[in-house]
Amino acid sequence: MPYTLTTPLYYVNDQPHLGSVYTTLACDALARFQRLDQLEVVFITGVDEHGQKIQRMADQKGMSPQSYCDTISQRYRDLWSRWSISQDRFVRTTNPHHSELVEQFFDRVQASGDIISGRQIGWYCVGCEEYKDNTDHAVAPSCPIHQKALEWRDEENLFFRLSRYQNEIEQLVAQDDFITPANRRQEVRNFVARGLRDFSISRVNLSWGLPVPGHPGHVFYVWFDALLGYLTALLDDGGSINLNRLKECGWPASIHIIGKDIIRFHAIFWPAMLLSAGLPIPQRIFGHGFLTREGQKMGKSLGNILDPGLLLNQYGADAVRWYLLRDIQFGDDGDFQQQRFTCLVNNDLANTIGNLLNRTSSMARKWFNDSVPPNGIGIQVDHDLAVKAQTAIDTVFRSLPELEFKSAAEAILRLAIAANSHLNNTAPWNRIKQPNQIDGVAEDLYVVLESTRIVGLLLAPLVPDLSERILNQLACKLDSKNWKDQLRWGGLITGTKLPKPVPVMQRLEIMKDH
Ligand code: MSP
């Protein structure tokens, strides 16, 4: 059974921003880890292309919604390829297979008696594509997230009978392993405990949406349509919704990784829709925190949006990946700070790891015929650095499936720091000048190079390009089918020719004006 993981399907109302990059990078790191751990992975990302917000944006640009969607969707695709995102599927909700699937799904839900007609009255936020709880018509509120005036709506809509699933959803969210991390669970439980209300799944007076079969004038509410994109991504050759086929293709998803803003849709509405359609529900929802920039919310009005394309051009993918994954506890909110970004990348990657590799390999080349030195009395698995390497490996294997990127990165860094200390304490540059020390020097250089090899291998899911450059410098190559074996202490082969050292990570200069 495949391990299926998903990013949200991003709205194409705007350019991709750092927030979407953040979620996608994290998913990519997890996907890469699970593949290296020999799971069959289906990594889904894509775009959510219907709804009022997108229609209005296309109008503003003087484009048809479809060509507007084509343009922005392509930008997402291009951006993901520039960030080396390893997705297996990129789904678009304007794909014709998707509308067929939505219709079939609707039929199943209708057959369960879960579609009723009703009147939806209230304040709507087009930015959130959601009705807000405030129903007092006299006071015109604004959306706390988008800081824009809400719009009053009074429509005949079709409703999904969410209230019928109160018990099932209560039980589901009561499980500790369904919503993670723990701090996101309680708010969902509180919401469910207040009583689930039916929600409208169609819109009238909107043309940019999928038509609801049998209900002329109605299009599907964008969230009803978008969540189903996860299934379309799996059944990308069309065909009917069939339990066995879905299972083979990778449903239920092992994990939906999303920002905390859209947790209700994934942890409540989506499972209820699936239960109604008689389909399995996702195994886990991870709601990560939000990024701010220098302590401030990023937004167009503040003019402080970080353009991911520029960031990539100026600093490269490794630097940004490392900073975001290593510095921010994934479940918590995090702040992008230029100064800290530069310092961490320079200290961790250029100095601690890059210099370690560079100087050790230079010494090995100088004193041992351009090659990996002999490792003296053989492979010592009880050597202090071997033990520390094993601790780093164990931590990475424990942390990454739990999306604890920070603790995995720190464990790898601790190994590099320990290798640096070993080098400094044993000072092979002094010992080599003394008589009869060559074997000891060889051994010290060997254990440090071997630790660096393990650092390089462990970095593969987090910063794949840097990992490759490190391994190249050690004349090694990642073997994606045998990563675990490669991680065994002693894999570096004495006598292997080492290439001329080149810096694996450039130091960053602080740049202004993004
Ligand atoms: N289209 C819906 C999702 C449908 S899923 C079936 C949507 N799209 S979105 O473009 O608004 O993307 C929201 C997601 O972008 C968040 O859940 C989060 O993953 C990411 N982020 C957007 N801004 C962010 C930050 N400032 N910080 C971190 N991630 C944020 O909602």
Coordinates of C-alpha atoms and ligand atoms in Angstrom, one line a residue:
M1 CA 0.0 0.0 0.0
P2 CA 1.6 3.3 -1.1
Y3 CA 2.5 6.1 1.3
T4 CA 0.5 9.0 0.0
L5 CA 1.2 12.5 1.2
T6 CA -0.2 15.8 0.0
T7 CA 0.3 19.5 0.1
P8 CA -2.8 21.7 -0.1
L9 CA -3.9 22.4 -3.6
Y10 CA -3.0 26.1 -3.9
Y11 CA -5.3 28.8 -5.1
V12 CA -4.2 30.3 -8.4
N13 CA -5.5 33.7 -7.5
D14 CA -2.0 35.0 -7.1
Q15 CA 1.7 34.2 -7.6
P16 CA 3.1 31.4 -5.4
H17 CA 4.5 32.8 -2.2
L18 CA 6.9 31.7 0.5
G19 CA 4.0 30.1 2.5
S20 CA 3.2 27.7 -0.3
V21 CA 6.9 27.0 -0.8
Y22 CA 7.3 26.3 2.9
T23 CA 4.6 23.6 3.0
T24 CA 5.8 22.1 -0.3
L25 CA 9.5 21.9 0.9
A26 CA 8.5 20.1 4.0
C27 CA 6.4 17.6 2.1
D28 CA 9.2 17.1 -0.3
A29 CA 11.6 16.4 2.6
L30 CA 9.2 13.8 4.0
A31 CA 8.6 12.2 0.6
R32 CA 12.3 11.9 0.0
F33 CA 12.9 10.4 3.4
Q34 CA 10.1 7.8 3.0
R35 CA 11.4 6.9 -0.5
L36 CA 14.9 6.4 0.9
D37 CA 13.3 4.3 3.7
Q38 CA 11.9 2.1 0.9
L39 CA 8.3 3.0 1.0
E40 CA 6.4 3.4 -2.3
V41 CA 5.5 7.1 -2.1
V42 CA 2.9 9.0 -3.9
F43 CA 3.6 12.7 -3.3
I44 CA 0.7 14.9 -4.5
T45 CA 0.6 18.6 -5.0
G46 CA -1.4 20.9 -7.3
V47 CA -3.7 23.8 -7.7
D48 CA -7.2 24.8 -6.8
E49 CA -8.6 26.7 -9.7
H50 CA -12.3 27.5 -9.2
G51 CA -14.3 29.9 -7.2
Q52 CA -15.2 33.5 -7.0
K53 CA -11.7 34.7 -5.9
I54 CA -10.1 33.4 -9.0
Q55 CA -12.9 34.6 -11.3
R56 CA -12.5 38.1 -9.9
M57 CA -8.8 38.0 -10.3
A58 CA -9.1 36.9 -13.9
D59 CA -11.6 39.7 -14.6
Q60 CA -9.2 42.2 -13.1
K61 CA -6.5 41.0 -15.4
G62 CA -8.8 41.1 -18.4
M63 CA -8.3 37.4 -19.0
S64 CA -10.7 34.4 -19.2
P65 CA -10.6 32.4 -16.0
Q66 CA -9.2 29.4 -17.9
S67 CA -6.3 31.2 -19.5
Y68 CA -5.6 32.9 -16.2
C69 CA -5.5 29.5 -14.4
D70 CA -3.3 28.1 -17.1
T71 CA -0.8 30.9 -16.6
I72 CA -0.6 30.7 -12.8
S73 CA -0.7 26.9 -12.7
Q74 CA 2.3 26.8 -15.0
R75 CA 4.1 29.2 -12.6
Y76 CA 3.5 26.8 -9.8
R77 CA 4.8 23.9 -11.9
D78 CA 7.9 25.9 -13.0
L79 CA 8.6 27.0 -9.4
W80 CA 8.4 23.5 -8.1
S81 CA 10.8 22.3 -10.7
R82 CA 13.2 25.1 -9.8
W83 CA 13.0 24.1 -6.1
S84 CA 13.6 20.4 -7.1
I85 CA 10.3 19.3 -5.7
S86 CA 9.9 15.6 -6.2
Q87 CA 6.2 15.4 -6.6
D88 CA 4.7 12.4 -8.3
R89 CA 1.4 14.1 -9.2
F90 CA 0.5 17.7 -10.0
V91 CA -3.3 17.9 -10.1
R92 CA -5.4 20.7 -11.5
T93 CA -9.0 21.1 -10.7
T94 CA -9.8 22.3 -14.2
N95 CA -8.7 18.9 -15.5
P96 CA -11.7 17.2 -17.2
H97 CA -11.2 14.0 -15.2
H98 CA -11.7 16.0 -12.1
S99 CA -15.1 17.2 -13.1
E100 CA -16.1 13.6 -13.9
L101 CA -14.9 12.5 -10.5
V102 CA -16.7 15.3 -8.7
E103 CA -20.0 14.3 -10.4
Q104 CA -19.5 10.7 -9.4
F105 CA -18.7 11.6 -5.8
F106 CA -21.7 13.9 -5.6
D107 CA -24.0 11.1 -6.9
R108 CA -22.7 8.8 -4.0
V109 CA -23.3 11.5 -1.4
Q110 CA -26.7 12.2 -2.8
A111 CA -27.5 8.5 -2.8
S112 CA -26.7 8.5 0.9
G113 CA -29.4 11.1 1.5
D114 CA -26.9 13.7 2.5
I115 CA -27.8 16.5 0.0
I116 CA -30.7 18.8 0.9
S117 CA -31.8 22.2 -0.3
G118 CA -31.7 25.2 2.0
R119 CA -31.1 28.9 2.2
Q120 CA -27.7 30.2 3.1
I121 CA -27.7 33.6 4.6
G122 CA -24.7 35.4 6.1
W123 CA -21.5 37.2 5.6
Y124 CA -19.1 35.7 3.1
C125 CA -15.3 36.2 2.8
V126 CA -14.2 35.8 -0.8
G127 CA -10.6 35.6 0.3
C128 CA -11.3 32.6 2.6
E129 CA -14.1 31.4 0.3
E130 CA -16.1 30.8 3.4
Y131 CA -19.1 32.0 5.3
K132 CA -18.2 33.6 8.7
D133 CA -20.1 32.8 11.9
N134 CA -21.3 36.4 12.3
T135 CA -24.9 36.6 11.0
D136 CA -26.0 40.0 12.1
H137 CA -26.8 41.9 8.9
A138 CA -26.8 45.3 10.6
V139 CA -23.1 45.3 11.3
A140 CA -20.9 45.0 8.3
P141 CA -17.8 43.2 9.6
S142 CA -14.5 42.6 7.9
C143 CA -12.5 39.4 7.7
P144 CA -9.8 39.2 10.4
I145 CA -7.5 37.2 8.0
H146 CA -7.9 39.2 4.8
Q147 CA -8.8 42.6 6.4
K148 CA -11.5 43.0 3.7
A149 CA -15.2 43.8 4.0
L150 CA -17.3 40.7 4.1
E151 CA -20.1 40.4 1.6
W152 CA -23.8 39.7 2.5
R153 CA -25.3 36.7 0.8
D154 CA -28.7 35.3 0.8
E155 CA -28.9 32.3 -1.6
E156 CA -30.8 29.1 -2.2
N157 CA -28.0 26.5 -2.0
L158 CA -27.6 22.7 -1.8
F159 CA -26.3 21.6 1.6
F160 CA -24.3 18.7 2.8
R161 CA -25.7 17.2 5.9
L162 CA -22.6 17.4 8.0
S163 CA -24.7 17.4 11.2
R164 CA -25.5 13.7 10.6
Y165 CA -21.8 12.9 11.1
Q166 CA -21.5 14.5 14.5
N167 CA -20.7 11.2 16.3
E168 CA -18.3 9.8 13.8
I169 CA -16.4 13.1 13.6
E170 CA -16.3 13.4 17.4
Q171 CA -14.8 10.0 17.7
L172 CA -12.3 10.7 14.9
V173 CA -10.9 13.9 16.3
A174 CA -10.8 12.3 19.8
Q175 CA -8.0 10.0 18.5
D176 CA -4.6 11.4 19.3
D177 CA -3.0 10.3 16.1
F178 CA -5.5 11.8 13.6
I179 CA -4.7 15.5 14.0
T180 CA -1.1 16.4 14.8
P181 CA 0.7 18.2 16.3
A182 CA -1.1 18.1 19.6
N183 CA -1.6 21.9 19.8
R184 CA -3.9 21.9 16.8
R185 CA -6.2 19.1 18.1
Q186 CA -8.0 21.0 20.8
E187 CA -9.3 23.8 18.6
V188 CA -10.8 21.2 16.3
R189 CA -12.3 19.3 19.2
N190 CA -13.9 22.5 20.5
F191 CA -15.3 23.3 17.2
V192 CA -16.9 19.8 16.8
A193 CA -18.2 19.9 20.4
R194 CA -20.2 23.1 19.6
G195 CA -22.2 21.0 17.2
L196 CA -21.6 20.5 13.5
R197 CA -23.9 22.4 11.1
D198 CA -24.8 21.4 7.6
F199 CA -22.8 23.4 5.1
S200 CA -23.6 24.7 1.7
I201 CA -21.9 22.9 -1.2
S202 CA -23.2 24.9 -4.1
R203 CA -23.2 28.5 -5.2
V204 CA -25.6 30.4 -7.5
N205 CA -24.6 33.6 -9.4
L206 CA -21.2 32.2 -10.0
S207 CA -20.0 30.9 -13.4
W208 CA -16.5 29.8 -12.6
G209 CA -17.1 26.5 -11.0
L210 CA -18.2 22.9 -11.8
P211 CA -21.9 22.6 -12.6
V212 CA -23.9 20.5 -10.2
P213 CA -25.6 17.8 -12.1
G214 CA -29.4 18.0 -12.0
H215 CA -29.4 21.5 -10.5
P216 CA -29.1 24.1 -13.3
G217 CA -27.7 27.4 -12.1
H218 CA -25.7 25.8 -9.3
V219 CA -21.9 25.3 -9.4
F220 CA -20.1 23.4 -6.7
Y221 CA -18.6 25.3 -3.8
V222 CA -14.9 25.5 -4.4
W223 CA -14.0 23.5 -1.3
F224 CA -16.3 20.6 -2.2
D225 CA -14.6 20.5 -5.5
A226 CA -11.0 21.1 -4.3
L227 CA -10.8 18.4 -1.6
L228 CA -11.7 15.9 -4.3
G229 CA -8.6 17.0 -6.2
Y230 CA -6.7 14.6 -3.9
L231 CA -8.6 11.7 -5.4
T232 CA -8.3 13.0 -9.0
A233 CA -4.6 13.1 -8.5
L234 CA -4.6 9.4 -7.8
L235 CA -7.1 8.4 -10.4
D236 CA -5.4 10.6 -13.0
D237 CA -6.5 8.5 -15.9
G238 CA -10.2 9.0 -15.1
G239 CA -12.5 6.0 -14.7
S240 CA -15.0 5.3 -12.0
I241 CA -14.5 5.7 -8.3
N242 CA -14.0 2.2 -7.1
L243 CA -12.7 1.2 -3.7
N244 CA -10.2 -1.4 -4.8
R245 CA -8.8 0.8 -7.5
L246 CA -8.5 3.7 -5.1
K247 CA -6.6 1.5 -2.6
E248 CA -4.2 0.3 -5.2
C249 CA -3.5 3.9 -6.3
G250 CA -2.8 5.0 -2.7
W251 CA -6.0 6.0 -1.0
P252 CA -6.5 6.7 1.9
A253 CA -3.8 9.3 2.1
S254 CA -1.2 8.6 4.8
I255 CA -1.0 12.3 5.6
H256 CA -2.4 15.6 4.5
I257 CA 0.1 18.3 5.3
I258 CA -1.5 21.7 5.5
G259 CA -1.2 25.1 7.2
K260 CA -3.2 25.6 10.4
D261 CA -5.6 27.9 8.4
I262 CA -7.4 25.1 6.6
I263 CA -7.4 22.4 9.3
R264 CA -11.2 22.4 9.7
F265 CA -11.8 21.6 6.1
H266 CA -9.4 18.7 6.2
A267 CA -10.2 17.3 9.7
I268 CA -14.0 17.7 9.7
F269 CA -15.6 18.5 6.4
W270 CA -13.5 16.2 4.3
P271 CA -13.8 13.0 6.4
A272 CA -17.5 13.5 6.7
M273 CA -17.8 13.8 2.9
L274 CA -15.8 10.7 2.5
L275 CA -17.9 8.8 5.0
S276 CA -21.0 9.8 3.2
A277 CA -19.6 8.6 -0.1
G278 CA -18.5 5.3 1.5
L279 CA -14.8 5.9 1.0
P280 CA -11.9 5.6 3.5
I281 CA -10.8 8.7 5.3
P282 CA -7.2 10.0 5.5
Q283 CA -5.0 8.6 8.2
R284 CA -3.5 11.8 9.5
I285 CA -3.7 15.5 9.2
F286 CA -0.7 17.7 10.1
G287 CA -1.4 21.4 10.5
H288 CA 1.8 23.4 10.5
G289 CA 2.3 26.9 11.7
F290 CA 2.5 30.1 9.8
L291 CA 5.6 32.1 8.6
T292 CA 6.0 35.7 9.3
R293 CA 8.7 38.0 8.1
E294 CA 10.8 39.9 10.6
G295 CA 8.0 39.5 13.1
Q296 CA 5.3 40.8 10.7
K297 CA 2.5 39.0 8.8
M298 CA 3.4 38.9 5.2
G299 CA 0.9 40.5 2.9
K300 CA 0.5 42.6 -0.2
S301 CA -0.8 45.6 1.7
L302 CA 2.3 45.6 3.9
G303 CA 4.5 45.2 0.8
N304 CA 6.7 42.7 2.6
I305 CA 6.0 39.5 0.7
L306 CA 9.1 37.4 0.1
D307 CA 9.3 36.4 -3.5
P308 CA 10.3 32.7 -3.5
G309 CA 11.7 33.1 -7.1
L310 CA 14.1 35.9 -6.0
L311 CA 15.1 34.1 -2.9
L312 CA 16.0 31.1 -4.9
N313 CA 18.0 33.1 -7.4
Q314 CA 19.9 34.9 -4.7
Y315 CA 20.6 32.1 -2.2
G316 CA 19.8 28.8 -3.9
A317 CA 17.4 26.1 -2.8
D318 CA 19.7 24.4 -0.2
A319 CA 20.1 27.5 1.9
V320 CA 16.4 28.2 2.1
R321 CA 15.5 24.6 2.6
W322 CA 18.0 24.3 5.4
Y323 CA 17.0 27.5 7.2
L324 CA 13.2 26.8 7.1
L325 CA 13.5 23.1 8.1
R326 CA 16.2 23.5 10.6
D327 CA 15.2 26.7 12.4
I328 CA 11.4 26.4 12.7
Q329 CA 9.6 23.8 14.7
F330 CA 7.3 22.7 11.9
G331 CA 4.1 22.7 14.0
D332 CA 4.7 26.1 15.4
D333 CA 4.6 29.6 13.8
G334 CA 8.0 30.7 12.6
D335 CA 9.6 34.0 11.6
F336 CA 11.8 34.5 8.5
Q337 CA 14.7 36.7 9.6
Q338 CA 17.3 37.7 7.1
Q339 CA 20.1 38.1 9.5
R340 CA 19.5 34.8 11.2
F341 CA 19.0 33.1 7.8
T342 CA 22.5 34.2 6.7
C343 CA 24.1 33.4 10.0
L344 CA 22.7 29.9 10.2
V345 CA 23.5 29.0 6.6
N346 CA 27.0 30.3 6.9
N347 CA 27.7 28.7 10.3
D348 CA 26.0 25.3 9.8
L349 CA 26.5 24.6 6.1
A350 CA 29.5 26.6 5.0
N351 CA 31.6 26.4 8.2
T352 CA 30.6 23.4 10.3
I353 CA 29.9 21.0 7.5
G354 CA 31.6 22.5 4.4
N355 CA 34.9 23.5 6.1
L356 CA 35.1 20.2 7.9
L357 CA 34.9 18.3 4.7
N358 CA 37.3 20.6 2.9
R359 CA 40.1 20.6 5.4
T360 CA 39.9 16.9 6.2
S361 CA 39.9 15.9 2.6
S362 CA 42.8 18.3 1.9
M363 CA 44.9 16.7 4.7
A364 CA 44.0 13.2 3.5
R365 CA 45.0 14.0 0.0
K366 CA 48.2 15.6 1.1
W367 CA 49.5 12.8 3.3
F368 CA 47.8 9.8 1.9
N369 CA 48.3 9.9 -1.9
D370 CA 45.1 11.8 -2.7
S371 CA 43.1 9.0 -1.1
V372 CA 40.9 7.9 1.8
P373 CA 43.5 7.0 4.5
P374 CA 43.7 3.4 6.0
N375 CA 41.5 2.9 9.0
G376 CA 44.1 1.3 11.2
I377 CA 42.8 -1.6 13.3
G378 CA 39.6 -1.9 11.2
I379 CA 36.1 -0.6 11.5
Q380 CA 35.6 0.4 15.1
V381 CA 31.8 0.6 15.7
D382 CA 32.5 1.5 19.3
H383 CA 34.6 4.6 18.3
D384 CA 33.1 7.7 19.9
L385 CA 32.3 9.2 16.5
A386 CA 30.7 5.9 15.3
V387 CA 28.5 6.0 18.4
K388 CA 27.6 9.6 17.7
A389 CA 26.9 8.8 14.1
Q390 CA 24.5 6.0 15.1
T391 CA 22.7 8.4 17.5
A392 CA 22.3 10.9 14.6
I393 CA 20.9 8.1 12.4
D394 CA 18.5 6.9 15.0
T395 CA 17.3 10.5 15.6
V396 CA 16.7 11.1 11.9
F397 CA 14.7 7.9 11.5
R398 CA 12.6 8.8 14.5
S399 CA 12.1 12.5 13.7
L400 CA 11.4 12.6 10.0
P401 CA 8.3 10.4 9.9
E402 CA 6.9 12.7 12.7
L403 CA 7.8 15.8 10.6
E404 CA 10.2 16.9 13.2
F405 CA 12.6 18.4 10.6
K406 CA 14.3 20.6 13.2
S407 CA 15.3 17.8 15.5
A408 CA 16.6 15.7 12.5
A409 CA 18.6 18.7 11.2
E410 CA 20.0 19.4 14.7
A411 CA 21.0 15.7 15.1
I412 CA 23.0 15.8 11.9
L413 CA 24.6 19.1 12.9
R414 CA 25.6 17.6 16.2
L415 CA 27.5 14.8 14.4
A416 CA 29.3 17.4 12.3
I417 CA 30.2 19.4 15.4
A418 CA 31.5 16.3 17.1
A419 CA 33.7 15.5 14.1
N420 CA 35.1 19.0 14.1
S421 CA 35.9 18.6 17.8
H422 CA 37.6 15.3 17.1
L423 CA 39.7 17.0 14.5
N424 CA 40.6 19.9 16.7
N425 CA 41.4 17.7 19.7
T426 CA 43.6 15.3 17.8
A427 CA 45.2 18.1 15.7
P428 CA 46.6 15.8 12.9
W429 CA 48.4 18.8 11.4
N430 CA 50.7 18.7 14.6
R431 CA 50.9 14.9 14.9
I432 CA 52.0 14.4 11.3
K433 CA 55.2 16.2 12.1
Q434 CA 56.0 13.8 14.9
P435 CA 57.7 10.4 14.3
N436 CA 55.6 7.2 14.1
Q437 CA 52.2 9.0 14.2
I438 CA 51.1 8.3 10.7
D439 CA 48.8 5.4 11.6
G440 CA 47.1 7.5 14.3
V441 CA 46.7 10.4 11.9
A442 CA 45.2 8.1 9.3
E443 CA 42.7 6.8 11.7
D444 CA 41.7 10.2 12.9
L445 CA 41.2 11.5 9.4
Y446 CA 39.3 8.3 8.5
V447 CA 36.8 8.6 11.3
V448 CA 36.2 12.3 10.5
L449 CA 35.7 11.6 6.8
E450 CA 33.4 8.7 7.6
S451 CA 31.3 11.0 9.9
T452 CA 31.2 13.5 7.1
R453 CA 30.0 10.8 4.7
I454 CA 27.2 9.9 7.1
V455 CA 26.3 13.6 7.5
G456 CA 26.1 13.9 3.7
L457 CA 23.9 10.8 3.4
L458 CA 21.6 12.0 6.2
L459 CA 21.2 15.4 4.6
A460 CA 19.7 13.8 1.5
P461 CA 16.0 14.3 2.3
L462 CA 16.5 17.8 3.7
V463 CA 19.0 19.4 1.3
P464 CA 19.4 16.9 -1.6
D465 CA 21.7 19.0 -3.8
L466 CA 24.1 19.8 -1.0
S467 CA 24.0 16.1 0.1
E468 CA 25.1 15.2 -3.5
R469 CA 27.9 17.7 -3.5
I470 CA 29.2 16.5 -0.1
L471 CA 29.1 12.8 -1.3
N472 CA 30.9 13.8 -4.6
Q473 CA 33.8 15.2 -2.6
L474 CA 34.1 11.8 -0.9
A475 CA 33.9 10.0 -4.2
C476 CA 30.6 8.4 -3.0
K477 CA 27.1 8.4 -4.5
L478 CA 23.7 8.1 -2.8
D479 CA 22.3 4.6 -3.6
S480 CA 18.6 5.3 -3.1
K481 CA 17.8 1.6 -3.0
N482 CA 20.3 0.9 -0.2
W483 CA 20.4 4.1 1.9
K484 CA 20.1 2.2 5.2
D485 CA 23.0 -0.1 4.3
Q486 CA 25.1 2.9 3.2
L487 CA 24.5 4.5 6.6
R488 CA 26.5 1.7 8.3
W489 CA 29.7 2.8 9.9
G490 CA 32.8 2.0 7.9
G491 CA 31.4 2.4 4.4
L492 CA 34.2 4.7 3.3
I493 CA 36.7 2.6 1.4
T494 CA 40.4 3.0 2.2
G495 CA 42.4 3.9 -0.9
T496 CA 39.5 5.5 -2.8
K497 CA 40.8 8.5 -4.7
L498 CA 39.4 11.8 -3.3
P499 CA 38.7 14.6 -5.8
K500 CA 40.3 18.0 -5.5
P501 CA 38.3 19.8 -2.7
V502 CA 35.9 22.6 -3.8
P503 CA 33.7 24.4 -1.3
V504 CA 30.3 22.6 -1.2
M505 CA 28.5 25.6 0.2
Q506 CA 29.1 29.3 -0.7
R507 CA 28.9 31.7 2.2
L508 CA 26.0 34.0 1.9
E509 CA 26.2 37.8 1.9
I510 CA 23.3 39.7 3.4
M511 CA 21.3 41.2 0.6
K512 CA 18.6 43.8 0.8
D513 CA 15.6 44.7 -1.3
H514 CA 13.6 41.6 -2.0
Ligands
MSP1 N1 -7.0 26.2 -2.0 C1 -7.0 26.0 -0.7 C2 -6.6 24.6 -0.3 C3 -7.4 23.5 -0.8 S1 -6.8 22.0 -0.4 C4 -7.8 20.9 -1.1 C5 -6.1 27.0 0.0 N2 -5.1 27.5 -0.8 S2 -4.0 28.6 -0.5 O1 -3.3 28.9 -1.7 O2 -4.6 29.7 0.2 O3 -3.0 27.8 0.4 C6 -3.1 27.8 1.7 C7 -1.8 27.1 2.3 O4 -0.6 27.8 1.9 C8 -1.8 27.0 3.8 O5 -2.6 26.0 4.3 C9 -0.3 26.8 4.0 O6 0.0 25.4 3.7 C10 0.3 27.7 2.9 N3 0.5 29.0 3.5 C11 0.0 30.2 3.0 N4 0.5 31.2 3.8 C12 1.4 30.8 4.7 C13 2.2 31.4 5.6 N5 2.3 32.7 5.8 N6 3.1 30.5 6.3 C14 3.1 29.2 6.1 N7 2.2 28.6 5.2 C15 1.2 29.3 4.6 O7 -6.2 27.3 1.1

